[in-house]
mmCIF file of C-alpha atoms in Angstrom:
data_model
loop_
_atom_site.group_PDB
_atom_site.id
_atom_site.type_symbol
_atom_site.label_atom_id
_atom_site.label_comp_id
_atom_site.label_asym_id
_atom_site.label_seq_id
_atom_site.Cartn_x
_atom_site.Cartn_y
_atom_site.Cartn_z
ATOM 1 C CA UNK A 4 29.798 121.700 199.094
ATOM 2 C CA UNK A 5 29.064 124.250 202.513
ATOM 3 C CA UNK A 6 31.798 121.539 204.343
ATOM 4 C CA UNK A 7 34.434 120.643 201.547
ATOM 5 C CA UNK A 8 32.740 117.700 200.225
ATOM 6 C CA UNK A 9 31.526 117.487 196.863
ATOM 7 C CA UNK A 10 27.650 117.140 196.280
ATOM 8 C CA UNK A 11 27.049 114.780 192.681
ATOM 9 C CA UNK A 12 24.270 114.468 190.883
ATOM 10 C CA UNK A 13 23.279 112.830 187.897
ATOM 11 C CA UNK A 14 24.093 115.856 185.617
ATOM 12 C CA UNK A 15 27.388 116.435 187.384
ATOM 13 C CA UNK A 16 27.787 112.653 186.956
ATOM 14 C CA UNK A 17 27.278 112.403 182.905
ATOM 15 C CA UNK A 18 29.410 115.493 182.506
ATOM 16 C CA UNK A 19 32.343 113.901 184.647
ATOM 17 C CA UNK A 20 31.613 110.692 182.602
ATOM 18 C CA UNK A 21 31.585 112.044 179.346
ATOM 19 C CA UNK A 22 34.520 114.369 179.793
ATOM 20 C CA UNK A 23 36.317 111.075 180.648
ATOM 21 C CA UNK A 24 35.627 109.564 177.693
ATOM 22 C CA UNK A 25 36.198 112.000 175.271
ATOM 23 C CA UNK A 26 39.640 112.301 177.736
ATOM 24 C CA UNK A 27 40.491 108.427 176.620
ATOM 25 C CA UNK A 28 38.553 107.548 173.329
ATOM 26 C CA UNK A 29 38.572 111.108 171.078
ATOM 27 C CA UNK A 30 41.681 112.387 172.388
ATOM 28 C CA UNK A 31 43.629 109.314 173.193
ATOM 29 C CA UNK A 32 44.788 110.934 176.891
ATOM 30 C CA UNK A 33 45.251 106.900 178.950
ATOM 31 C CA UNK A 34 47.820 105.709 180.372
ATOM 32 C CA UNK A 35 48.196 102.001 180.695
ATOM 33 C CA UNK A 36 48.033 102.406 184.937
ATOM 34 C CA UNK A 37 45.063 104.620 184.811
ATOM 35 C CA UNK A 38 43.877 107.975 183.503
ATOM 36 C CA UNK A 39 46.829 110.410 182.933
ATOM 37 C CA UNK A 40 46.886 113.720 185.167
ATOM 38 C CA UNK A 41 46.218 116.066 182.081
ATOM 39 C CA UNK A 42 42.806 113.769 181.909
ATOM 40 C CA UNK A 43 41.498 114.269 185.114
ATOM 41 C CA UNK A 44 42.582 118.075 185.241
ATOM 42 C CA UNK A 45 40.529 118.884 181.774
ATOM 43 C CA UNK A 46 37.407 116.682 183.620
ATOM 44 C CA UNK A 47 37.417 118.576 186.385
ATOM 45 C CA UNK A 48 37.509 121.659 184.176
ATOM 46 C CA UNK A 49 34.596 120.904 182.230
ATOM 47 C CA UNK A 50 32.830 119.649 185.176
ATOM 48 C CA UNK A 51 33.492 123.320 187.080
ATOM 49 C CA UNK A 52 32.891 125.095 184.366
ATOM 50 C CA UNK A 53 29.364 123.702 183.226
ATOM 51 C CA UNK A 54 28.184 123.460 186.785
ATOM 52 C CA UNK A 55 28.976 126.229 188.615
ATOM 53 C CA UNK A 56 31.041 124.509 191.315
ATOM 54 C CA UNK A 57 34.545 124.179 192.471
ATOM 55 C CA UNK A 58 35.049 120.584 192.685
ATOM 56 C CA UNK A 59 39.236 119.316 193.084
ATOM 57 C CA UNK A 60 40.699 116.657 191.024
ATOM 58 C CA UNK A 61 40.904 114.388 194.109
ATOM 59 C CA UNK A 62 37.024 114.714 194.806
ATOM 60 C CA UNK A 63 36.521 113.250 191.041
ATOM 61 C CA UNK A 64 39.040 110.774 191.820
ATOM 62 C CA UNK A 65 36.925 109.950 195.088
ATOM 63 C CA UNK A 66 34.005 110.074 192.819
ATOM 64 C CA UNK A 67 35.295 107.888 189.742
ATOM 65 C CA UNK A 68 36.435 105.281 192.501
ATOM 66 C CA UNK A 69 32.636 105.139 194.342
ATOM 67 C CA UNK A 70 30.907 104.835 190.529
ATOM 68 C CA UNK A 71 33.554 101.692 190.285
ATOM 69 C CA UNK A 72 32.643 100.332 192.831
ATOM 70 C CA UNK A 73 29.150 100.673 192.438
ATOM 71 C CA UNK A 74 29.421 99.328 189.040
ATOM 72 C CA UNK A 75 31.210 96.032 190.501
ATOM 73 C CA UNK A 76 28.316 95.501 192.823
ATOM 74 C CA UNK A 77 25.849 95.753 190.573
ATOM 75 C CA UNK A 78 27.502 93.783 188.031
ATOM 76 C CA UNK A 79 27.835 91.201 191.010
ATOM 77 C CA UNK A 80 24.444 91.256 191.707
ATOM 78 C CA UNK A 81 23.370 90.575 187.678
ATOM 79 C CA UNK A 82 25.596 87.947 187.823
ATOM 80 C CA UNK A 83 23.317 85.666 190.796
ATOM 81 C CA UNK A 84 20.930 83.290 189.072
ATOM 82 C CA UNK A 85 17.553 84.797 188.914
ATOM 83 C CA UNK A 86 18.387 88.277 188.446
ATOM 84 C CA UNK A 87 18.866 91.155 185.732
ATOM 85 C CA UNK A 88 19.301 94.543 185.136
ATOM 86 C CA UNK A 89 16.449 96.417 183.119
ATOM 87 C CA UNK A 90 18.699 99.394 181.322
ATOM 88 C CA UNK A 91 15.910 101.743 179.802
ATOM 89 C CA UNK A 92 14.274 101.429 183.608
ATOM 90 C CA UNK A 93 17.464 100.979 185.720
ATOM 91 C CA UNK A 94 15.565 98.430 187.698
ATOM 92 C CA UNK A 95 16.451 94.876 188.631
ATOM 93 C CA UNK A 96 14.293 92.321 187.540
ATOM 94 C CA UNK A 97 14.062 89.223 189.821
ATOM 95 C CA UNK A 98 12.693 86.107 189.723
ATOM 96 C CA UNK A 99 10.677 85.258 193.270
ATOM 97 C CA UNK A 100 13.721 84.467 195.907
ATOM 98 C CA UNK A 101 16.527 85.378 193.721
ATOM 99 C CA UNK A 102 16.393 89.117 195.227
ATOM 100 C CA UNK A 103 16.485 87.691 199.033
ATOM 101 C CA UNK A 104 19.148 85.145 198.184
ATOM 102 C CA UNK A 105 21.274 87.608 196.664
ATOM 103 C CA UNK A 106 20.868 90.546 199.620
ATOM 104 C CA UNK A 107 21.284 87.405 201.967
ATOM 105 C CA UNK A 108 24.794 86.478 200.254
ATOM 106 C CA UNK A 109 25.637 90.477 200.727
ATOM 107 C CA UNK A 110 27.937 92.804 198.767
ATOM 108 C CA UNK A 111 31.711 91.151 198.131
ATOM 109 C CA UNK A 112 34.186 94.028 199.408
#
């Protein structure tokens, strides 16, 4: 993070994640527009504290809005005839075509 930008990783990821969670499901911290302040102030907490870093509340904002829209585009992509997602692999499994059809038809933004 040399020039003010966060660097994630998987680890930093799940810890983010599961922070979250426990934020919304164990301690029952969401509002009905979103995460509530308090939420992403304990995430970025945890995440600081078990990493080592100095990460902001905005960069896990930034960070919780790229894994969204990541998500969508994948989600997207299972949805085209012909291809799947593999979970225990993380790999897409295509049927022949269905993999240039869908990178022809391109992300929607």
């Amino acid at each position: 993070m040399d020039d003010g930008r966060a660097s994630w990783d998987d680890e930093k990821d799940f810890t983010w994640m599961k922070e979250m969670i426990h934020q919304v499901h164990v301690l029952g911290k969401r509002a009905n527009s979103g995460f509530k302040r308090e939420d992403w102030h304990a995430a970025t907490t945890k995440l600081n504290s078990d990493h080592a870093v100095i990460y902001t509340k905005e960069q896990g904002k930034s960070r919780s809005a790229e894994m969204k829209k990541q998500y969508a585009q994948v989600s997207q992509i299972t949805k085209t005839s012909g291809i799947g997602f593999e979970a225990a692999t993380c790999r897409f499994i295509c049927l022949d075509g269905s993999w240039a059809h869908a990178a022809a038809d391109g992300p929607s933004t």
